[in-house]
């Protein structure tokens, strides 16, 4: 791809193309700026040349960090290309089609397209990653994507307007009643104007997450979900349960996702055991609900509803939780399948006490969830 | 301003250093290009590495005014641009109630410069000379404000409905800083040159300390700097920046301390660390840290 161009400016343009192939959003404008910079720069100085390219073409910390290596890579290849150019041209013409190539294309025709196969495996690889048992297999990039989703979600949750109003210093709706009251002593002349705005609902979130054996397939996603939510949303508590209940809010407050993973894997003895939703919810109601739950709380339960415990207890606890809170959202990773019916005993028992029942298994489904909230 | 055309990289570096800002080539280059191309400069980096300082120093060096807009959540156009002084307008109307001016004339007077409260952005645009405009911690503002800023940064004009469009008399030299608490939009990034400042290496930090705290004991200064370098390698909640190093050096030299030892460090750790968890962590690994930085307390070694 990289050829040698004689003039410096052409080379810069090609370097921009090279950067673009590496994910830099370098546009024509940046190229133009860079060419402009050359006019008043001593570009015989390697350092000045390098620094100016870096300042103009980088846009973020990631790019800033990656730039040095890419720069070296490109200009090394350019100098190599000086010798290689002539050889490469003659080689191209004379190269005969080898037998091996003929054979493989024939095979491909007979057995279907190989490339297509590769594509399919790529598409399935996400499931594979999810089913991995090792916590550290969770890629950081997916966390970022999820964080973005959840940030939108939490903003929407935090910004729900109330019907009441509160005082504001910003210029917003004038509060006539208070304005008149305040200005009475000036004979009713409106000098001070008082403003009001719709009161924001500050919702509390409470996440109860099933980490039992049957949810293992989704554990990577669950972890990301819990971590991302806790990072983004301040007024939030997180619990995990399988056979017993555990509060993990402090563990999720780590700045670095890998730190959280480390902490969780040291503390996750009871993970992937059987599920006793009823007992766990009961424990929650007994131990925490008085302190952590009120009518401004949304409870999110992440579980597939497979239960081996006390169904009666599940029903009772769900009832209490629903009565105490604003809304109960049950997110079920299985509900994404078209054929899914909530027939499991645990799910059936809980169903009457759920306000929103929705599928969630990846970032995409989370996005659709936004409209339910 | 005209002499800037001929200013070269080294001159910029000297100019910054004359103002007491120790810098390296990358900072000098960014400032140089930002001046030459007349483009805003976006400076990112951890807290306390001297991002805001660049703007102050530039304003000093260019002998112009620094106009500062501190961003915060909920910052909106009225706080950044302009606001009408309602009280004065009302009082004025009241006082001129019995004048024979027409309504149109009255309107013209109350929507004039006298009743306009200029906020930083409008100030910057209408300034009598080319100012340095510092938009500090842009990542703290909302996305709406960021989009609003785009318009100003590209057209250099502001429209006030009652008066009309105000075009910039001089395009300000803009410095934006960000701690990366929120990702900035691609559109904003595209309008700026970019600079990332990291924590300085030992030589640079030592130079800065020497420069900013002239009275500091040479041995103490070097020890402080080395200690800070090691401290930043720890996983802290809030990693201390250069500002903290300088504070510490000042504090210790005021106390007439000429070398670091365990008790001194323990007593003054609060200058450097602002989280109790960090303090606890450092206290626990203090001996190790001192070992690494080769600080020996006279009580430790015979």
XYZ file of C-alpha atoms in Angstrom:
675
model
C 0.000 0.000 0.000
C 2.829 2.325 0.814
C 4.787 3.629 -2.123
C 7.432 6.288 -2.182
C 6.450 9.735 -3.289
C 9.050 12.246 -4.145
C 7.701 15.369 -2.546
C 7.236 15.767 1.157
C 3.719 17.063 0.876
C 2.575 14.034 -1.083
C 4.119 11.863 1.545
C 2.212 13.637 4.252
C -1.036 13.104 2.411
C -0.209 9.445 2.142
C 0.694 9.298 5.798
C -2.766 10.677 6.543
C -4.289 7.911 4.459
C -2.188 5.433 6.386
C -3.443 6.857 9.689
C -6.998 6.669 8.440
C -6.544 2.960 7.842
C -5.470 2.726 11.502
C -8.671 4.307 12.728
C -7.640 7.965 12.901
C -10.370 10.299 11.730
C -8.052 12.420 9.639
C -9.926 14.494 7.109
C -8.948 16.695 4.232
C -8.990 19.632 6.618
C -6.223 18.177 8.754
C -4.178 17.456 5.657
C -4.581 21.041 4.565
C -3.582 22.321 8.005
C -0.527 20.108 8.012
C 0.557 21.403 4.614
C 0.041 24.914 5.890
C 2.197 24.150 8.905
C 5.045 23.129 6.627
C 5.325 26.696 5.414
C 6.533 28.063 8.672
C 8.241 25.050 10.095
C 11.810 23.977 9.987
C 10.904 20.524 8.734
C 14.485 19.445 8.303
C 14.367 18.947 12.045
C 13.015 15.483 12.629
C 11.705 16.385 16.042
C 9.803 19.454 14.914
C 8.308 17.577 12.028
C 7.205 14.731 14.251
C 5.782 16.955 16.956
C 3.811 19.096 14.562
C 2.265 16.076 12.857
C 1.341 14.724 16.241
C -0.302 17.940 17.400
C -2.318 18.408 14.254
C -3.373 14.843 13.544
C -4.095 13.434 17.001
C -7.512 13.906 18.545
C -7.502 11.910 21.748
C -5.313 10.239 24.344
C -5.540 6.875 22.594
C -4.341 8.380 19.361
C -1.695 10.406 21.176
C -0.294 7.202 22.658
C -0.483 5.209 19.441
C 0.991 7.893 17.239
C 4.692 7.374 17.981
C 4.654 3.778 16.889
C 2.602 4.428 13.759
C 4.843 7.293 12.770
C 7.950 5.162 13.024
C 6.257 2.300 11.229
C 5.207 4.449 8.317
C 8.427 6.306 7.695
C 10.463 3.131 8.004
C 8.332 1.526 5.371
C 8.735 4.549 3.169
C 12.490 4.281 3.264
C 12.288 0.576 2.564
C 9.985 1.249 -0.328
C 12.743 3.203 -2.085
C 14.549 -0.031 -2.896
C 11.593 -2.300 -3.139
C 9.629 -0.296 -5.642
C 11.427 -1.377 -8.804
C 11.592 -5.027 -7.833
C 7.954 -5.160 -6.935
C 6.902 -3.894 -10.318
C 8.822 -6.467 -12.304
C 7.727 -9.266 -10.025
C 4.079 -8.594 -10.499
C 4.061 -9.169 -14.214
C 5.941 -12.431 -14.297
C 4.287 -14.242 -11.452
C 2.554 -17.354 -12.838
C -0.520 -18.797 -11.225
C 0.738 -21.591 -9.061
C -0.802 -25.034 -8.914
C -1.557 -24.609 -5.255
C -3.666 -21.546 -5.950
C -5.561 -23.283 -8.705
C -6.207 -26.217 -6.472
C -7.464 -24.165 -3.577
C -9.827 -22.135 -5.707
C -11.241 -25.339 -7.124
C -11.723 -26.695 -3.633
C -13.411 -23.510 -2.584
C -15.802 -23.749 -5.476
C -16.645 -27.335 -4.655
C -17.059 -26.940 -0.938
C -18.533 -23.485 -0.827
C -16.820 -20.257 0.025
C -14.226 -20.501 2.738
C -14.425 -16.818 3.557
C -18.057 -17.088 4.344
C -17.264 -19.748 6.864
C -14.819 -17.463 8.558
C -17.457 -14.792 8.770
C -19.880 -17.108 10.443
C -17.435 -18.150 13.098
C -16.749 -14.511 13.759
C -20.419 -13.906 14.338
C -20.645 -16.755 16.796
C -17.554 -15.766 18.658
C -19.532 -13.446 20.896
C -21.480 -16.297 22.377
C -18.287 -18.160 22.848
C -16.799 -15.278 24.791
C -19.879 -15.083 26.950
C -19.761 -18.724 27.827
C -16.194 -18.546 29.012
C -15.809 -19.203 32.668
C -12.786 -17.040 33.208
C -13.764 -13.556 34.313
C -10.737 -11.981 32.760
C -12.004 -12.884 29.294
C -14.293 -9.898 29.283
C -12.943 -7.428 26.741
C -12.573 -3.858 27.876
C -13.981 -2.513 24.626
C -17.352 -4.097 25.296
C -17.414 -2.451 28.683
C -16.986 0.913 26.992
C -19.858 0.271 24.628
C -22.033 -0.840 27.494
C -21.052 2.138 29.607
C -22.225 4.419 26.849
C -25.578 2.655 26.665
C -26.069 2.706 30.374
C -25.028 6.327 30.621
C -27.864 7.226 28.286
C -30.199 5.054 30.261
C -29.223 6.492 33.597
C -29.456 10.023 32.307
C -32.991 9.323 31.273
C -33.723 7.839 34.676
C -32.230 10.783 36.491
C -33.903 13.407 34.360
C -37.514 12.362 34.639
C -39.416 15.505 35.425
C -41.732 15.722 38.356
C -45.007 17.629 38.343
C -43.856 19.793 41.189
C -41.543 22.747 40.812
C -38.441 23.874 42.581
C -36.606 27.171 42.877
C -33.858 27.815 40.383
C -31.320 30.567 39.863
C -31.284 29.994 36.155
C -33.699 31.823 33.944
C -36.494 29.387 33.477
C -40.219 29.581 34.097
C -41.096 32.651 36.144
C -42.751 31.817 39.435
C -45.425 34.478 39.521
C -46.733 33.817 42.980
C -43.343 34.009 44.635
C -42.296 36.953 42.488
C -45.294 38.989 43.607
C -44.768 37.992 47.199
C -41.118 39.002 47.132
C -41.850 42.351 45.527
C -44.707 43.344 47.828
C -42.525 45.655 49.857
C -41.660 47.534 46.686
C -45.307 48.271 46.101
C -45.819 45.378 43.753
C -43.299 46.596 41.214
C -41.675 43.505 39.739
C -37.982 43.987 40.274
C -36.798 40.644 41.546
C -38.039 37.836 39.399
C -38.091 34.371 40.907
C -37.735 31.399 38.644
C -38.801 27.831 38.977
C -38.275 24.666 37.056
C -39.807 21.229 37.102
C -38.403 19.217 39.941
C -36.197 16.360 38.859
C -36.933 12.981 40.200
C -33.876 11.556 41.816
C -34.482 7.890 41.402
C -32.600 5.296 43.373
C -31.689 2.096 41.632
C -31.317 -1.288 43.160
C -29.895 -4.117 41.139
C -30.387 -7.732 42.129
C -28.406 -10.020 39.935
C -28.679 -13.777 39.582
C -25.268 -15.434 39.286
C -26.322 -19.047 39.540
C -25.289 -21.918 37.321
C -28.045 -21.416 34.800
C -26.964 -17.827 34.283
C -23.351 -18.767 33.704
C -23.643 -18.241 29.991
C -24.374 -14.601 30.625
C -21.969 -14.010 33.471
C -19.581 -11.939 31.395
C -22.393 -9.704 30.287
C -23.847 -9.519 33.781
C -20.557 -8.407 35.208
C -20.177 -5.694 32.624
C -23.728 -4.621 33.187
C -23.353 -4.377 36.936
C -19.987 -2.685 36.735
C -21.060 -0.200 34.095
C -24.239 0.701 35.882
C -22.529 1.211 39.193
C -19.904 3.408 37.594
C -22.379 5.614 35.860
C -25.188 5.833 38.320
C -24.356 7.100 41.777
C -27.547 6.350 43.600
C -27.338 2.662 43.131
C -26.889 -0.517 45.140
C -25.921 -3.862 43.682
C -26.527 -7.344 45.075
C -25.752 -10.746 43.649
C -27.514 -13.939 44.613
C -27.480 -17.622 43.880
C -28.158 -19.635 46.985
C -27.503 -16.681 49.224
C -27.443 -12.935 48.895
C -24.374 -10.711 48.817
C -23.946 -6.960 48.542
C -21.194 -6.076 46.086
C -21.640 -2.319 45.677
C -18.187 -1.452 47.078
C -16.481 -3.987 44.830
C -17.969 -2.376 41.754
C -16.703 1.066 42.652
C -13.203 0.266 41.409
C -12.056 2.615 38.716
C -10.596 -0.150 36.643
C -12.759 -2.977 35.387
C -9.955 -5.483 35.814
C -9.567 -4.569 39.461
C -13.238 -5.338 39.910
C -12.825 -8.659 38.178
C -9.936 -9.538 40.426
C -11.851 -8.629 43.547
C -14.938 -10.469 42.406
C -13.119 -13.644 41.500
C -11.519 -13.766 44.932
C -14.889 -13.348 46.583
C -17.089 -15.401 44.345
C -17.116 -18.736 46.161
C -20.827 -19.190 46.025
C -21.145 -18.299 42.388
C -22.645 -20.677 39.902
C -24.353 -22.755 42.537
C -28.049 -23.482 42.351
C -30.641 -20.738 42.538
C -32.803 -19.944 45.480
C -34.464 -16.767 44.372
C -37.116 -16.934 47.072
C -34.677 -17.242 49.944
C -32.391 -14.612 48.505
C -35.177 -12.110 47.994
C -36.459 -12.878 51.456
C -33.022 -12.186 52.895
C -32.971 -8.934 51.004
C -36.371 -7.899 52.324
C -35.356 -8.821 55.863
C -31.894 -7.310 55.993
C -31.762 -4.430 53.581
C -35.149 -3.327 52.329
C -35.892 -1.004 55.232
C -32.700 0.947 54.757
C -32.269 0.909 51.025
C -35.717 0.864 49.517
C -38.370 3.536 49.323
C -41.074 4.685 46.967
C -38.486 6.398 44.794
C -36.557 3.229 44.131
C -36.563 1.192 40.975
C -35.651 -2.419 41.565
C -34.033 -4.238 38.677
C -33.817 -8.007 38.913
C -31.588 -9.783 36.442
C -32.438 -13.460 36.382
C -33.723 -16.252 34.198
C -36.177 -17.347 36.870
C -34.908 -20.911 37.203
C -35.531 -21.601 40.823
C -34.895 -24.564 43.085
C -36.051 -22.923 46.267
C -39.208 -21.948 48.027
C -41.718 -20.618 45.491
C -44.087 -19.377 48.166
C -41.340 -17.299 49.727
C -40.458 -15.889 46.331
C -44.016 -14.783 45.789
C -44.282 -13.135 49.199
C -40.978 -11.317 48.882
C -41.835 -10.076 45.420
C -45.098 -8.743 46.724
C -43.360 -6.813 49.490
C -40.761 -5.455 47.136
C -43.351 -4.276 44.666
C -45.392 -2.586 47.342
C -42.423 -0.772 48.746
C -40.873 0.433 45.527
C -41.765 2.548 42.588
C -41.230 -0.058 39.936
C -39.954 -3.603 39.577
C -38.144 -4.418 36.368
C -37.264 -7.988 35.628
C -34.631 -8.429 32.977
C -34.480 -11.906 31.601
C -31.709 -12.989 29.273
C -33.863 -15.817 27.929
C -36.751 -13.598 26.969
C -34.863 -12.557 23.853
C -35.731 -15.817 22.118
C -38.928 -15.688 20.133
C -40.133 -19.013 21.473
C -39.621 -18.095 25.098
C -42.562 -18.304 27.496
C -42.154 -17.507 31.165
C -43.206 -20.997 32.204
C -40.565 -21.675 34.822
C -42.117 -21.971 38.252
C -40.087 -19.126 39.708
C -40.859 -16.836 36.826
C -44.554 -17.663 36.934
C -44.754 -16.873 40.616
C -42.977 -13.581 40.224
C -44.842 -12.449 37.113
C -47.812 -10.711 38.821
C -45.465 -8.433 40.764
C -43.383 -7.245 37.851
C -44.003 -3.903 36.211
C -41.651 -4.313 33.280
C -40.526 -7.630 31.913
C -37.888 -7.326 29.229
C -35.123 -9.267 27.541
C -31.556 -8.190 28.062
C -28.492 -10.083 26.944
C -26.279 -7.581 25.158
C -25.777 -3.884 24.560
C -28.307 -3.876 21.729
C -31.126 -5.185 23.881
C -30.205 -2.665 26.501
C -30.786 0.094 24.018
C -34.316 -1.109 23.359
C -34.845 -1.272 27.090
C -34.583 2.506 27.231
C -38.091 2.877 25.907
C -39.534 0.802 28.738
C -38.155 3.009 31.451
C 1.182 40.225 17.725
C 2.909 40.848 14.415
C 6.278 39.714 15.683
C 4.819 36.279 16.372
C 4.952 35.354 12.710
C 8.671 35.128 12.914
C 8.768 33.464 16.305
C 10.244 30.027 16.176
C 9.847 26.994 18.320
C 12.818 27.655 20.562
C 11.619 31.201 21.127
C 8.249 29.945 22.258
C 9.913 27.599 24.699
C 12.060 30.427 26.031
C 9.043 32.666 26.215
C 7.167 30.122 28.312
C 10.181 29.494 30.504
C 10.648 33.177 31.144
C 7.177 33.115 32.652
C 8.273 30.315 34.942
C 6.632 27.528 32.980
C 9.047 24.671 32.468
C 8.047 22.831 29.379
C 9.133 20.310 26.807
C 9.133 20.277 23.043
C 5.633 18.907 22.626
C 4.037 21.662 24.689
C 6.066 24.323 22.926
C 5.106 22.896 19.552
C 1.402 22.875 20.387
C 1.478 26.431 21.635
C 3.505 27.485 18.601
C 1.091 25.873 16.137
C -1.921 27.129 18.003
C -0.589 30.677 17.703
C 0.460 30.310 14.091
C -2.706 28.660 12.844
C -4.940 30.620 15.180
C -6.692 27.460 16.237
C -8.002 26.450 19.662
C -5.792 24.079 21.614
C -7.362 21.218 23.539
C -5.163 20.179 26.450
C -5.880 16.903 28.196
C -4.141 15.144 31.022
C -4.486 14.165 34.680
C -5.240 16.770 37.316
C -2.407 18.974 38.481
C 0.020 18.724 35.565
C -0.280 22.364 34.551
C -2.970 22.438 31.890
C -4.626 25.602 33.107
C -1.228 27.113 33.712
C -0.501 27.122 29.981
C -3.252 29.621 29.355
C -2.116 31.893 32.172
C 1.456 31.799 30.971
C 0.442 32.445 27.386
C -1.578 35.465 28.402
C 1.401 36.802 30.340
C 3.821 36.138 27.562
C 1.618 37.757 24.936
C 0.961 40.652 27.312
C -2.754 40.308 26.941
C -5.706 39.520 29.169
C -6.798 36.106 30.256
C -10.527 35.525 30.152
C -11.559 32.430 31.986
C -14.688 30.357 31.688
C -14.921 27.690 34.340
C -17.230 24.923 33.166
C -19.568 23.025 35.430
C -22.546 20.784 35.058
C -25.533 22.846 34.086
C -23.512 25.698 32.637
C -25.646 27.264 29.929
C -25.471 29.980 27.358
C -26.702 32.727 29.714
C -23.857 32.089 32.114
C -21.257 31.784 29.417
C -22.374 34.451 26.972
C -24.442 37.337 28.269
C -27.422 38.231 30.369
C -29.618 41.299 30.551
C -29.542 43.155 33.795
C -33.261 42.925 34.498
C -33.256 44.863 37.710
C -31.492 47.808 36.149
C -33.763 47.700 33.147
C -36.850 47.793 35.341
C -35.484 50.573 37.487
C -34.577 52.528 34.421
C -38.077 52.161 33.026
C -39.522 53.200 36.351
C -37.363 56.270 36.518
C -38.143 57.336 32.988
C -41.820 56.589 33.375
C -42.892 60.188 32.870
C -40.538 60.946 29.990
C -42.016 61.640 26.668
C -39.902 59.044 24.837
C -41.704 56.632 22.594
C -41.834 52.955 23.368
C -39.362 52.224 20.583
C -36.843 54.634 21.992
C -37.221 53.225 25.460
C -36.710 49.743 24.156
C -33.575 50.816 22.396
C -32.126 52.266 25.572
C -32.851 49.308 27.790
C -31.433 46.857 25.286
C -28.141 48.643 24.978
C -24.620 47.989 26.182
C -25.291 49.641 29.508
C -27.706 46.892 30.506
C -25.807 44.021 28.982
C -23.843 41.867 31.386
C -21.064 40.314 29.382
C -20.082 36.818 30.358
C -16.679 35.354 29.433
C -17.413 34.310 25.866
C -18.891 37.632 24.845
C -16.096 39.414 26.668
C -13.545 37.435 24.719
C -15.150 38.264 21.405
C -15.579 41.963 22.041
C -12.218 42.477 23.734
C -10.145 45.458 22.635
C -7.155 43.242 21.873
C -6.564 39.585 21.157
C -7.177 37.865 24.512
C -6.397 34.365 25.713
C -9.672 32.599 26.376
C -9.413 29.709 28.803
C -12.323 27.283 28.755
C -11.454 25.260 31.804
C -12.591 21.675 32.409
C -14.842 21.531 29.385
C -15.593 17.895 30.198
C -17.633 19.035 33.176
C -20.150 20.896 31.074
C -23.125 19.204 29.454
C -23.166 17.999 25.905
C -25.589 20.764 24.991
C -23.112 23.378 26.021
C -20.377 21.672 24.083
C -22.485 21.823 20.922
C -23.238 25.458 21.578
C -19.537 26.111 21.852
C -18.920 24.560 18.446
C -20.819 27.324 16.761
C -18.797 29.980 18.472
C -15.454 28.304 17.904
C -15.991 28.035 14.172
C -17.700 31.320 13.316
C -16.396 33.582 16.070
C -19.665 35.398 16.314
C -22.528 35.586 18.749
C -26.097 36.515 18.003
C -28.062 38.485 20.560
C -31.687 38.686 19.457
C -32.246 42.250 20.692
C -29.082 43.719 19.259
C -27.949 41.564 16.392
C -24.873 39.574 15.524
C -21.598 40.484 17.153
C -18.560 39.473 15.204
C -15.225 39.013 16.910
C -12.990 42.041 16.696
C -9.990 39.821 17.376
C -10.175 36.059 17.259
C -9.206 34.974 20.762
C -6.462 32.490 21.470
C -8.468 29.610 22.935
C -7.198 26.994 25.341
C -9.591 24.234 26.379
C -8.695 21.873 29.182
C -10.182 18.543 30.113
C -9.555 15.897 32.757
C -11.207 13.277 30.627
C -14.063 12.622 33.022
C -16.299 12.537 29.978
C -15.472 11.831 26.354
C -15.659 14.993 24.318
C -17.456 14.970 21.011
C -15.583 14.291 17.820
C -16.858 17.580 16.407
C -15.227 19.588 19.171
C -11.993 17.662 18.894
C -11.867 18.308 15.175
C -11.869 22.031 15.707
C -8.874 21.932 17.998
C -5.254 21.052 18.013
C -4.523 18.387 20.570
C -2.036 18.132 23.374
C -1.747 15.510 26.064
C 0.325 16.355 29.106
C 1.366 13.534 31.345
C 3.080 13.593 34.716
C 6.609 14.924 34.229
C 9.741 12.808 34.474
C 12.220 13.387 37.279
C 14.398 15.981 35.501
C 11.469 18.093 34.398
C 9.753 17.970 37.758
C 12.953 18.830 39.585
C 13.409 21.812 37.304
C 9.865 22.932 37.998
C 10.348 22.618 41.745
C 13.606 24.586 41.577
C 11.913 27.223 39.498
C 8.760 27.613 41.517
C 10.237 27.216 44.994
C 13.537 29.060 44.744
C 14.305 28.788 48.435
C 14.151 25.027 48.559
C 17.141 23.081 49.837
C 18.736 21.211 46.918
C 18.884 17.893 48.692
C 15.337 18.182 49.987
C 14.001 19.193 46.581
C 15.544 16.216 44.863
C 14.217 13.913 47.578
C 10.727 15.317 47.289
C 10.750 14.955 43.551
C 11.977 11.375 43.667
C 9.449 10.507 46.335
C 6.633 11.949 44.236
C 7.785 10.020 41.186
C 7.562 6.797 43.186
C 4.280 7.802 44.747
C 2.653 8.116 41.346
C 3.514 4.515 40.569
C 1.239 3.382 43.394
C -2.375 2.738 42.631
C -3.969 5.699 44.330
C -7.494 7.023 44.184
C -6.188 10.457 43.408
C -2.668 10.599 42.059
C -0.923 13.812 43.116
C 0.185 16.216 40.389
C 2.927 18.799 40.093
C 0.823 21.271 42.025
C 1.048 18.971 45.045
C 4.803 18.590 44.652
C 5.185 22.350 44.703
C 2.872 22.696 47.701
C 4.882 20.127 49.569
C 8.194 21.737 48.720
C 6.868 25.108 49.872
C 5.458 23.641 53.075
C 8.662 21.847 53.968
C 10.916 24.758 53.204
C 8.727 27.013 55.326
C 9.193 24.490 58.134
C 12.968 24.742 57.576
C 13.269 21.059 56.882
C 16.381 20.172 54.919
C 15.859 16.470 54.342
C 13.019 13.947 54.332
C 12.611 11.358 57.033
C 9.831 9.101 58.106
C 8.241 11.371 60.686
C 8.367 14.428 58.442
C 6.720 12.510 55.636
C 4.027 11.124 57.899
C 3.265 14.520 59.367
C 3.045 16.339 56.066
C 1.463 13.672 53.909
C -1.792 15.601 53.966
C -0.284 18.215 51.683
C 0.167 15.629 48.967
C -2.657 13.155 49.435
C -6.275 14.189 49.607
C -7.993 10.852 50.200
C -7.815 9.093 53.525
C -7.617 5.733 51.815
C -4.552 6.894 49.897
C -2.979 8.217 53.054
C -3.496 4.900 54.771
C -2.076 2.988 51.840
C 1.016 5.166 51.643
C 1.566 4.995 55.376
C 1.518 1.235 55.190
C 4.014 1.062 52.364
C 6.113 3.972 53.556
C 9.241 1.994 54.422
C 9.201 0.401 51.016
C 8.755 3.770 49.351
C 11.619 5.228 51.329
C 13.753 2.270 50.389
C 13.043 2.889 46.718
C 13.711 6.580 46.902
C 16.826 5.964 48.995
C 15.682 8.192 51.798
C 17.081 6.973 55.071
C 15.859 8.283 58.315
C 18.561 8.962 60.834
C 16.624 6.798 63.258
C 16.454 3.880 60.866
C 20.100 3.467 60.061
C 22.804 3.685 62.652
